[in-house]
């Protein structure tokens, strides 16, 4: 039987705290979602006056990052360059802000950020993922 690293709730909180620090440093109100390696929500936080539409979007970005094992920015770039097939794939979010969380080269979860511009969501996600 093989073994693999697992994303813990403490890991998710540390990732979210780093993402929150980046968002607050820029005055951005966002939702932060962390999913486990099955794409299931492990941790969620939303700034009290963030648009409620960002909740499901952040969760979907985290899920997509796990499901496809690449950043949602990659799908955004593909669509922008004419590879519209990405729009037909189930669960694809073609907007920056979702990143897979890796440990020892293994996807152990996903981080999704939503609430500001896609590039800003991506900046916050990068800061969160760096905390892992």
Short mmCIF file of N, CA, C and O in Angstrom, two decimals:
data_model
loop_
_atom_site.label_atom_id
_atom_site.label_comp_id
_atom_site.label_asym_id
_atom_site.label_seq_id
_atom_site.Cartn_x
_atom_site.Cartn_y
_atom_site.Cartn_z
N UNK A 1 0.85 -1.17 0.00
CA UNK A 1 0.00 0.00 0.00
C UNK A 1 0.90 1.24 0.00
O UNK A 1 1.88 1.29 0.73
N UNK A 2 0.54 2.20 -0.80
CA UNK A 2 1.33 3.43 -0.85
C UNK A 2 0.81 4.43 0.17
O UNK A 2 -0.29 4.31 0.70
N UNK A 3 1.62 5.40 0.44
CA UNK A 3 1.21 6.46 1.34
C UNK A 3 1.45 7.79 0.64
O UNK A 3 2.25 7.89 -0.29
N UNK A 4 0.73 8.81 1.08
CA UNK A 4 0.87 10.12 0.47
C UNK A 4 0.65 11.18 1.54
O UNK A 4 0.00 10.93 2.56
N UNK A 5 1.18 12.38 1.30
CA UNK A 5 0.94 13.46 2.25
C UNK A 5 -0.53 13.88 2.22
O UNK A 5 -1.21 13.72 1.21
N UNK A 6 -1.01 14.40 3.34
CA UNK A 6 -2.40 14.80 3.48
C UNK A 6 -2.46 16.25 3.95
O UNK A 6 -1.70 16.66 4.83
N UNK A 7 -3.37 17.00 3.36
CA UNK A 7 -3.60 18.38 3.77
C UNK A 7 -4.45 18.36 5.04
O UNK A 7 -5.56 17.82 5.05
N UNK A 8 -3.93 18.94 6.12
CA UNK A 8 -4.66 18.96 7.38
C UNK A 8 -5.41 20.28 7.53
O UNK A 8 -5.16 21.25 6.81
N UNK A 9 -6.31 20.31 8.50
CA UNK A 9 -7.03 21.55 8.80
C UNK A 9 -6.06 22.64 9.24
O UNK A 9 -6.21 23.81 8.86
N UNK A 10 -5.03 22.27 10.00
CA UNK A 10 -4.02 23.26 10.40
C UNK A 10 -3.29 23.82 9.18
O UNK A 10 -3.02 25.02 9.12
N UNK A 11 -2.97 22.95 8.19
CA UNK A 11 -2.36 23.42 6.95
C UNK A 11 -3.29 24.42 6.26
O UNK A 11 -2.87 25.47 5.80
N UNK A 12 -4.58 24.06 6.16
CA UNK A 12 -5.56 24.91 5.48
C UNK A 12 -5.66 26.26 6.16
O UNK A 12 -5.71 27.30 5.49
N UNK A 13 -5.65 26.27 7.48
CA UNK A 13 -5.71 27.54 8.22
C UNK A 13 -4.47 28.39 7.97
O UNK A 13 -4.56 29.61 7.84
N UNK A 14 -3.31 27.76 7.91
CA UNK A 14 -2.06 28.49 7.66
C UNK A 14 -2.06 29.08 6.25
O UNK A 14 -1.66 30.23 6.05
N UNK A 15 -2.52 28.31 5.28
CA UNK A 15 -2.61 28.79 3.90
C UNK A 15 -3.58 29.97 3.81
O UNK A 15 -3.28 30.99 3.20
N UNK A 16 -4.74 29.81 4.44
CA UNK A 16 -5.75 30.88 4.42
C UNK A 16 -5.24 32.14 5.12
O UNK A 16 -5.50 33.25 4.65
N UNK A 17 -4.51 31.97 6.21
CA UNK A 17 -3.97 33.14 6.92
C UNK A 17 -2.99 33.91 6.04
O UNK A 17 -3.00 35.15 6.02
N UNK A 18 -2.16 33.19 5.31
CA UNK A 18 -1.20 33.86 4.41
C UNK A 18 -1.94 34.57 3.29
O UNK A 18 -1.59 35.70 2.91
N UNK A 19 -2.97 33.94 2.75
CA UNK A 19 -3.78 34.57 1.71
C UNK A 19 -4.49 35.80 2.24
O UNK A 19 -4.52 36.86 1.59
N UNK A 20 -5.04 35.68 3.44
CA UNK A 20 -5.73 36.81 4.06
C UNK A 20 -4.79 37.99 4.29
O UNK A 20 -5.14 39.14 4.06
N UNK A 21 -3.57 37.70 4.71
CA UNK A 21 -2.57 38.75 4.93
C UNK A 21 -2.31 39.51 3.64
O UNK A 21 -2.25 40.75 3.63
N UNK A 22 -2.17 38.78 2.53
CA UNK A 22 -1.94 39.42 1.23
C UNK A 22 -3.15 40.27 0.82
O UNK A 22 -2.99 41.39 0.34
N UNK A 23 -4.33 39.73 1.02
CA UNK A 23 -5.54 40.48 0.66
C UNK A 23 -5.67 41.75 1.50
O UNK A 23 -5.93 42.84 0.97
N UNK A 24 -5.47 41.63 2.80
CA UNK A 24 -5.59 42.79 3.68
C UNK A 24 -4.53 43.84 3.39
O UNK A 24 -4.81 45.04 3.47
N UNK A 25 -3.33 43.42 3.03
CA UNK A 25 -2.26 44.36 2.72
C UNK A 25 -2.62 45.24 1.53
O UNK A 25 -2.10 46.36 1.40
N UNK A 26 -3.51 44.74 0.68
CA UNK A 26 -3.92 45.48 -0.50
C UNK A 26 -5.34 46.06 -0.39
O UNK A 26 -5.84 46.66 -1.34
N UNK A 27 -5.97 45.84 0.75
CA UNK A 27 -7.32 46.35 0.96
C UNK A 27 -8.38 45.62 0.15
O UNK A 27 -9.41 46.19 -0.19
N UNK A 28 -8.13 44.34 -0.15
CA UNK A 28 -9.04 43.54 -0.97
C UNK A 28 -9.93 42.67 -0.10
O UNK A 28 -9.45 42.02 0.84
N UNK A 29 -11.20 42.62 -0.42
CA UNK A 29 -12.17 41.80 0.29
C UNK A 29 -12.44 40.56 -0.54
O UNK A 29 -12.92 40.66 -1.68
N UNK A 30 -12.14 39.40 0.01
CA UNK A 30 -12.23 38.16 -0.76
C UNK A 30 -12.78 37.01 0.07
O UNK A 30 -12.85 37.07 1.29
N UNK A 31 -13.13 35.97 -0.66
CA UNK A 31 -13.45 34.68 -0.07
C UNK A 31 -12.27 33.76 -0.34
O UNK A 31 -11.72 33.76 -1.44
N UNK A 32 -11.90 32.98 0.66
CA UNK A 32 -10.78 32.05 0.58
C UNK A 32 -11.33 30.65 0.82
O UNK A 32 -11.95 30.40 1.86
N UNK A 33 -11.11 29.75 -0.14
CA UNK A 33 -11.58 28.37 -0.01
C UNK A 33 -10.40 27.42 -0.15
O UNK A 33 -9.59 27.58 -1.07
N UNK A 34 -10.32 26.45 0.73
CA UNK A 34 -9.29 25.42 0.65
C UNK A 34 -10.00 24.07 0.56
O UNK A 34 -10.87 23.76 1.37
N UNK A 35 -9.64 23.30 -0.47
CA UNK A 35 -10.24 21.98 -0.69
C UNK A 35 -9.18 20.90 -0.45
O UNK A 35 -7.98 21.14 -0.63
N UNK A 36 -9.64 19.72 -0.08
CA UNK A 36 -8.73 18.59 0.09
C UNK A 36 -8.42 17.96 -1.25
O UNK A 36 -8.84 18.46 -2.31
N UNK A 37 -7.71 16.84 -1.25
CA UNK A 37 -7.28 16.23 -2.51
C UNK A 37 -8.41 15.59 -3.31
O UNK A 37 -8.23 15.19 -4.45
N UNK A 38 -9.60 15.54 -2.74
CA UNK A 38 -10.78 15.09 -3.47
C UNK A 38 -11.62 16.25 -3.98
O UNK A 38 -12.68 16.05 -4.56
N UNK A 39 -11.14 17.46 -3.74
CA UNK A 39 -11.86 18.65 -4.17
C UNK A 39 -12.97 19.07 -3.22
O UNK A 39 -13.75 19.97 -3.53
N UNK A 40 -13.03 18.44 -2.05
CA UNK A 40 -14.07 18.75 -1.07
C UNK A 40 -13.62 19.89 -0.17
O UNK A 40 -12.45 19.95 0.25
N UNK A 41 -14.53 20.77 0.15
CA UNK A 41 -14.22 21.94 0.96
C UNK A 41 -13.71 21.53 2.34
O UNK A 41 -14.33 20.73 3.04
N UNK A 42 -12.55 22.05 2.70
CA UNK A 42 -11.95 21.80 4.00
C UNK A 42 -12.02 23.04 4.88
O UNK A 42 -12.21 22.96 6.09
N UNK A 43 -11.89 24.23 4.25
CA UNK A 43 -11.86 25.48 5.01
C UNK A 43 -12.40 26.60 4.12
O UNK A 43 -12.09 26.66 2.93
N UNK A 44 -13.19 27.50 4.71
CA UNK A 44 -13.73 28.64 3.99
C UNK A 44 -13.77 29.84 4.90
O UNK A 44 -14.16 29.73 6.07
N UNK A 45 -13.37 30.99 4.36
CA UNK A 45 -13.58 32.23 5.09
C UNK A 45 -13.90 33.34 4.09
O UNK A 45 -13.44 33.32 2.96
N UNK A 46 -14.76 34.25 4.55
CA UNK A 46 -15.18 35.35 3.69
C UNK A 46 -15.15 36.62 4.51
O UNK A 46 -15.68 36.65 5.62
N UNK A 47 -14.53 37.66 3.97
CA UNK A 47 -14.58 38.96 4.61
C UNK A 47 -16.05 39.34 4.74
O UNK A 47 -16.84 39.11 3.81
N UNK A 48 -16.45 39.92 5.84
CA UNK A 48 -17.86 40.12 6.16
C UNK A 48 -18.66 40.86 5.08
O UNK A 48 -19.84 40.61 4.93
N UNK A 49 -18.04 41.71 4.31
CA UNK A 49 -18.78 42.45 3.29
C UNK A 49 -18.32 42.13 1.87
O UNK A 49 -18.51 42.92 0.95
N UNK A 50 -17.77 40.94 1.69
CA UNK A 50 -17.42 40.46 0.36
C UNK A 50 -18.70 40.05 -0.36
O UNK A 50 -19.63 39.54 0.26
N UNK A 51 -18.73 40.23 -1.67
CA UNK A 51 -19.89 39.82 -2.46
C UNK A 51 -20.17 38.33 -2.22
O UNK A 51 -19.25 37.52 -2.28
N UNK A 52 -21.42 37.98 -1.96
CA UNK A 52 -21.71 36.59 -1.65
C UNK A 52 -21.52 35.68 -2.86
O UNK A 52 -21.33 34.48 -2.70
N UNK A 53 -21.52 36.21 -4.07
CA UNK A 53 -21.26 35.40 -5.25
C UNK A 53 -19.85 34.85 -5.29
O UNK A 53 -19.57 33.86 -5.97
N UNK A 54 -18.96 35.48 -4.52
CA UNK A 54 -17.57 35.01 -4.50
C UNK A 54 -17.41 33.71 -3.72
O UNK A 54 -16.42 33.01 -3.88
N UNK A 55 -18.38 33.36 -2.90
CA UNK A 55 -18.27 32.14 -2.09
C UNK A 55 -18.22 30.91 -2.99
O UNK A 55 -17.26 30.13 -2.94
N UNK A 56 -19.23 30.72 -3.81
CA UNK A 56 -19.26 29.54 -4.70
C UNK A 56 -18.12 29.59 -5.72
O UNK A 56 -17.57 28.55 -6.08
N UNK A 57 -17.77 30.79 -6.17
CA UNK A 57 -16.69 30.91 -7.14
C UNK A 57 -15.37 30.46 -6.55
O UNK A 57 -14.61 29.72 -7.18
N UNK A 58 -15.07 30.87 -5.32
CA UNK A 58 -13.83 30.45 -4.66
C UNK A 58 -13.80 28.94 -4.48
O UNK A 58 -12.78 28.29 -4.72
N UNK A 59 -14.93 28.37 -4.05
CA UNK A 59 -15.00 26.92 -3.86
C UNK A 59 -14.78 26.20 -5.20
O UNK A 59 -14.02 25.22 -5.27
N UNK A 60 -15.40 26.71 -6.25
CA UNK A 60 -15.25 26.07 -7.57
C UNK A 60 -13.82 26.20 -8.09
O UNK A 60 -13.31 25.28 -8.73
N UNK A 61 -13.15 27.32 -7.82
CA UNK A 61 -11.76 27.47 -8.24
C UNK A 61 -10.87 26.47 -7.51
O UNK A 61 -9.99 25.84 -8.12
N UNK A 62 -11.08 26.30 -6.20
CA UNK A 62 -10.29 25.33 -5.44
C UNK A 62 -10.53 23.92 -5.97
O UNK A 62 -9.59 23.14 -6.15
N UNK A 63 -11.80 23.59 -6.23
CA UNK A 63 -12.14 22.27 -6.75
C UNK A 63 -11.51 22.03 -8.12
O UNK A 63 -10.94 20.96 -8.38
N UNK A 64 -11.60 23.02 -9.01
CA UNK A 64 -11.04 22.87 -10.36
C UNK A 64 -9.53 22.69 -10.31
O UNK A 64 -8.97 21.90 -11.08
N UNK A 65 -8.86 23.39 -9.40
CA UNK A 65 -7.40 23.26 -9.28
C UNK A 65 -7.00 21.85 -8.90
O UNK A 65 -5.97 21.33 -9.36
N UNK A 66 -7.82 21.19 -8.07
CA UNK A 66 -7.56 19.80 -7.69
C UNK A 66 -7.92 18.87 -8.84
O UNK A 66 -7.14 17.99 -9.22
N UNK A 67 -9.09 19.06 -9.41
CA UNK A 67 -9.60 18.15 -10.44
C UNK A 67 -8.70 18.09 -11.66
O UNK A 67 -8.46 17.01 -12.21
N UNK A 68 -8.19 19.24 -12.09
CA UNK A 68 -7.37 19.28 -13.29
C UNK A 68 -5.87 19.34 -12.99
O UNK A 68 -5.05 19.24 -13.88
N UNK A 69 -5.54 19.54 -11.72
CA UNK A 69 -4.16 19.56 -11.24
C UNK A 69 -3.31 20.64 -11.92
O UNK A 69 -2.12 20.44 -12.17
N UNK A 70 -3.94 21.76 -12.21
CA UNK A 70 -3.22 22.95 -12.67
C UNK A 70 -4.00 24.19 -12.26
O UNK A 70 -5.18 24.11 -11.89
N UNK A 71 -3.33 25.32 -12.31
CA UNK A 71 -3.95 26.57 -11.91
C UNK A 71 -5.08 26.95 -12.87
O UNK A 71 -4.99 26.71 -14.08
N UNK A 72 -6.14 27.56 -12.34
CA UNK A 72 -7.24 27.99 -13.18
C UNK A 72 -6.80 29.05 -14.17
O UNK A 72 -7.43 29.23 -15.21
N UNK A 73 -5.70 29.71 -13.90
CA UNK A 73 -5.13 30.67 -14.84
C UNK A 73 -4.81 30.00 -16.17
O UNK A 73 -4.95 30.60 -17.24
N UNK A 74 -4.41 28.73 -16.14
CA UNK A 74 -4.09 28.01 -17.36
C UNK A 74 -5.32 27.88 -18.26
O UNK A 74 -5.22 28.01 -19.49
N UNK A 75 -6.48 27.63 -17.67
CA UNK A 75 -7.71 27.57 -18.47
C UNK A 75 -8.10 28.96 -18.97
O UNK A 75 -8.58 29.10 -20.09
N UNK A 76 -7.90 29.96 -18.16
CA UNK A 76 -8.18 31.33 -18.59
C UNK A 76 -7.34 31.68 -19.81
O UNK A 76 -7.85 32.19 -20.82
N UNK A 77 -6.05 31.38 -19.75
CA UNK A 77 -5.15 31.65 -20.87
C UNK A 77 -5.56 30.85 -22.11
O UNK A 77 -5.56 31.38 -23.22
N UNK A 78 -5.93 29.60 -21.92
CA UNK A 78 -6.36 28.76 -23.04
C UNK A 78 -7.57 29.37 -23.74
O UNK A 78 -7.62 29.45 -24.97
N UNK A 79 -8.55 29.79 -22.97
CA UNK A 79 -9.76 30.38 -23.55
C UNK A 79 -9.42 31.68 -24.28
O UNK A 79 -9.89 31.93 -25.39
N UNK A 80 -8.57 32.50 -23.67
CA UNK A 80 -8.19 33.77 -24.28
C UNK A 80 -7.44 33.58 -25.59
O UNK A 80 -7.47 34.46 -26.45
N UNK A 81 -6.78 32.44 -25.74
CA UNK A 81 -6.02 32.19 -26.97
C UNK A 81 -6.80 31.32 -27.96
O UNK A 81 -6.23 30.80 -28.91
N UNK A 82 -8.10 31.16 -27.70
CA UNK A 82 -8.96 30.49 -28.67
C UNK A 82 -9.24 29.02 -28.42
O UNK A 82 -9.94 28.39 -29.20
N UNK A 83 -8.70 28.45 -27.37
CA UNK A 83 -8.95 27.03 -27.07
C UNK A 83 -10.24 26.92 -26.26
O UNK A 83 -10.23 26.66 -25.06
N UNK A 84 -11.35 27.13 -26.93
CA UNK A 84 -12.65 27.22 -26.28
C UNK A 84 -13.15 25.90 -25.72
O UNK A 84 -14.12 25.88 -24.97
N UNK A 85 -12.50 24.80 -26.05
CA UNK A 85 -12.89 23.51 -25.51
C UNK A 85 -12.87 23.53 -23.98
O UNK A 85 -13.62 22.81 -23.33
N UNK A 86 -12.03 24.39 -23.41
CA UNK A 86 -11.97 24.49 -21.95
C UNK A 86 -13.33 24.89 -21.36
O UNK A 86 -13.64 24.53 -20.23
N UNK A 87 -14.12 25.63 -22.12
CA UNK A 87 -15.43 26.05 -21.63
C UNK A 87 -16.42 24.88 -21.56
O UNK A 87 -17.42 24.97 -20.86
N UNK A 88 -16.14 23.81 -22.28
CA UNK A 88 -17.02 22.65 -22.29
C UNK A 88 -16.65 21.60 -21.25
O UNK A 88 -17.42 20.68 -21.00
N UNK A 89 -15.48 21.74 -20.65
CA UNK A 89 -15.05 20.76 -19.65
C UNK A 89 -15.81 20.97 -18.35
O UNK A 89 -15.94 22.11 -17.88
N UNK A 90 -16.28 19.91 -17.72
CA UNK A 90 -17.06 20.07 -16.49
C UNK A 90 -16.19 20.59 -15.34
O UNK A 90 -15.11 20.07 -15.08
N UNK A 91 -16.68 21.63 -14.71
CA UNK A 91 -15.99 22.16 -13.54
C UNK A 91 -14.86 23.11 -13.80
O UNK A 91 -14.22 23.58 -12.87
N UNK A 92 -14.60 23.44 -15.06
CA UNK A 92 -13.51 24.37 -15.37
C UNK A 92 -13.95 25.80 -15.02
O UNK A 92 -15.07 26.20 -15.33
N UNK A 93 -13.07 26.52 -14.38
CA UNK A 93 -13.27 27.94 -14.09
C UNK A 93 -12.16 28.68 -14.81
O UNK A 93 -11.01 28.69 -14.35
N UNK A 94 -12.47 29.30 -15.96
CA UNK A 94 -11.40 29.97 -16.72
C UNK A 94 -11.12 31.37 -16.19
O UNK A 94 -11.27 32.37 -16.88
N UNK A 95 -10.72 31.44 -14.93
CA UNK A 95 -10.37 32.71 -14.29
C UNK A 95 -9.29 32.44 -13.26
O UNK A 95 -9.38 31.49 -12.48
N UNK A 96 -8.30 33.29 -13.24
CA UNK A 96 -7.19 33.14 -12.30
C UNK A 96 -7.70 33.19 -10.87
O UNK A 96 -8.69 33.84 -10.57
N UNK A 97 -7.01 32.49 -9.98
CA UNK A 97 -7.36 32.50 -8.57
C UNK A 97 -7.48 31.14 -7.93
O UNK A 97 -7.65 31.02 -6.73
N UNK A 98 -7.37 30.08 -8.73
CA UNK A 98 -7.39 28.72 -8.20
C UNK A 98 -6.05 28.07 -8.46
O UNK A 98 -5.55 28.11 -9.58
N UNK A 99 -5.44 27.50 -7.42
CA UNK A 99 -4.14 26.84 -7.58
C UNK A 99 -4.13 25.50 -6.85
O UNK A 99 -4.70 25.38 -5.77
N UNK A 100 -3.48 24.50 -7.46
CA UNK A 100 -3.32 23.24 -6.73
C UNK A 100 -2.30 23.42 -5.61
O UNK A 100 -1.37 24.23 -5.74
N UNK A 101 -2.50 22.71 -4.54
CA UNK A 101 -1.56 22.73 -3.42
C UNK A 101 -0.74 21.45 -3.50
O UNK A 101 -1.30 20.35 -3.53
N UNK A 102 0.57 21.61 -3.54
CA UNK A 102 1.48 20.48 -3.75
C UNK A 102 2.38 20.27 -2.54
O UNK A 102 2.85 21.23 -1.92
N UNK A 103 2.63 19.00 -2.26
CA UNK A 103 3.65 18.64 -1.28
C UNK A 103 4.38 17.44 -1.87
O UNK A 103 3.76 16.45 -2.24
N UNK A 104 5.69 17.58 -2.00
CA UNK A 104 6.52 16.53 -2.58
C UNK A 104 6.03 16.12 -3.97
O UNK A 104 6.05 14.94 -4.33
N UNK A 105 5.56 17.11 -4.74
CA UNK A 105 5.11 16.85 -6.10
C UNK A 105 3.74 16.22 -6.21
O UNK A 105 3.30 15.87 -7.31
N UNK A 106 3.04 16.06 -5.11
CA UNK A 106 1.73 15.43 -5.08
C UNK A 106 0.68 16.50 -4.79
O UNK A 106 0.84 17.31 -3.87
N UNK A 107 -0.42 16.50 -5.56
CA UNK A 107 -1.52 17.43 -5.30
C UNK A 107 -2.25 16.95 -4.05
O UNK A 107 -2.79 15.85 -4.02
N UNK A 108 -2.23 17.78 -3.02
CA UNK A 108 -2.89 17.42 -1.76
C UNK A 108 -4.12 18.28 -1.49
O UNK A 108 -4.80 18.10 -0.49
N UNK A 109 -4.39 19.22 -2.40
CA UNK A 109 -5.56 20.07 -2.22
C UNK A 109 -5.55 21.20 -3.23
O UNK A 109 -4.74 21.21 -4.17
N UNK A 110 -6.47 22.12 -3.02
CA UNK A 110 -6.56 23.27 -3.90
C UNK A 110 -6.96 24.50 -3.11
O UNK A 110 -7.64 24.40 -2.08
N UNK A 111 -6.55 25.66 -3.60
CA UNK A 111 -6.87 26.94 -2.99
C UNK A 111 -7.61 27.78 -4.01
O UNK A 111 -7.16 27.88 -5.16
N UNK A 112 -8.73 28.33 -3.62
CA UNK A 112 -9.49 29.20 -4.50
C UNK A 112 -9.74 30.54 -3.85
O UNK A 112 -10.11 30.60 -2.67
N UNK A 113 -9.53 31.60 -4.61
CA UNK A 113 -9.74 32.97 -4.13
C UNK A 113 -10.71 33.65 -5.09
O UNK A 113 -10.57 33.54 -6.31
N UNK A 114 -11.67 34.40 -4.55
CA UNK A 114 -12.59 35.16 -5.38
C UNK A 114 -13.04 36.41 -4.63
O UNK A 114 -13.20 36.38 -3.41
N UNK A 115 -13.21 37.48 -5.40
CA UNK A 115 -13.74 38.70 -4.81
C UNK A 115 -13.20 39.97 -5.44
O UNK A 115 -13.81 41.03 -5.33
N UNK A 116 -12.04 39.87 -6.08
CA UNK A 116 -11.45 41.02 -6.75
C UNK A 116 -11.13 40.62 -8.19
O UNK A 116 -11.62 39.61 -8.67
N UNK A 117 -10.34 41.40 -8.89
CA UNK A 117 -9.98 41.04 -10.27
C UNK A 117 -9.22 39.72 -10.29
O UNK A 117 -8.54 39.38 -9.33
N UNK A 118 -9.33 39.01 -11.39
CA UNK A 118 -8.71 37.69 -11.49
C UNK A 118 -7.22 37.73 -11.20
O UNK A 118 -6.71 36.85 -10.49
N UNK A 119 -6.51 38.73 -11.70
CA UNK A 119 -5.07 38.80 -11.44
C UNK A 119 -4.80 39.02 -9.96
O UNK A 119 -3.82 38.49 -9.41
N UNK A 120 -5.67 39.77 -9.30
CA UNK A 120 -5.51 39.99 -7.86
C UNK A 120 -5.84 38.72 -7.08
O UNK A 120 -5.15 38.37 -6.12
N UNK A 121 -6.89 38.01 -7.52
CA UNK A 121 -7.20 36.71 -6.91
C UNK A 121 -5.98 35.79 -7.03
O UNK A 121 -5.62 35.09 -6.08
N UNK A 122 -5.34 35.80 -8.20
CA UNK A 122 -4.15 34.97 -8.42
C UNK A 122 -2.99 35.35 -7.52
O UNK A 122 -2.27 34.48 -7.02
N UNK A 123 -2.81 36.65 -7.31
CA UNK A 123 -1.75 37.13 -6.42
C UNK A 123 -1.97 36.64 -5.00
O UNK A 123 -1.05 36.19 -4.32
N UNK A 124 -3.20 36.70 -4.56
CA UNK A 124 -3.56 36.24 -3.20
C UNK A 124 -3.37 34.72 -3.10
O UNK A 124 -2.82 34.22 -2.11
N UNK A 125 -3.80 33.99 -4.13
CA UNK A 125 -3.64 32.53 -4.13
C UNK A 125 -2.17 32.13 -4.07
O UNK A 125 -1.81 31.19 -3.36
N UNK A 126 -1.35 32.84 -4.81
CA UNK A 126 0.10 32.53 -4.80
C UNK A 126 0.68 32.72 -3.41
O UNK A 126 1.49 31.90 -2.95
N UNK A 127 0.25 33.78 -2.73
CA UNK A 127 0.74 34.03 -1.37
C UNK A 127 0.28 32.93 -0.43
O UNK A 127 1.05 32.46 0.43
N UNK A 128 -0.96 32.49 -0.57
CA UNK A 128 -1.46 31.41 0.28
C UNK A 128 -0.74 30.11 0.03
O UNK A 128 -0.32 29.42 0.97
N UNK A 129 -0.58 29.76 -1.23
CA UNK A 129 0.09 28.50 -1.57
C UNK A 129 1.54 28.49 -1.11
O UNK A 129 2.06 27.42 -0.73
N UNK A 130 2.18 29.64 -1.11
CA UNK A 130 3.58 29.72 -0.67
C UNK A 130 3.73 29.37 0.81
O UNK A 130 4.79 28.96 1.25
N UNK A 131 2.66 29.51 1.58
CA UNK A 131 2.72 29.21 3.00
C UNK A 131 2.77 27.71 3.27
O UNK A 131 3.11 27.28 4.36
N UNK A 132 2.42 26.90 2.28
CA UNK A 132 2.43 25.45 2.45
C UNK A 132 3.86 24.95 2.43
O UNK A 132 4.27 24.10 3.12
#
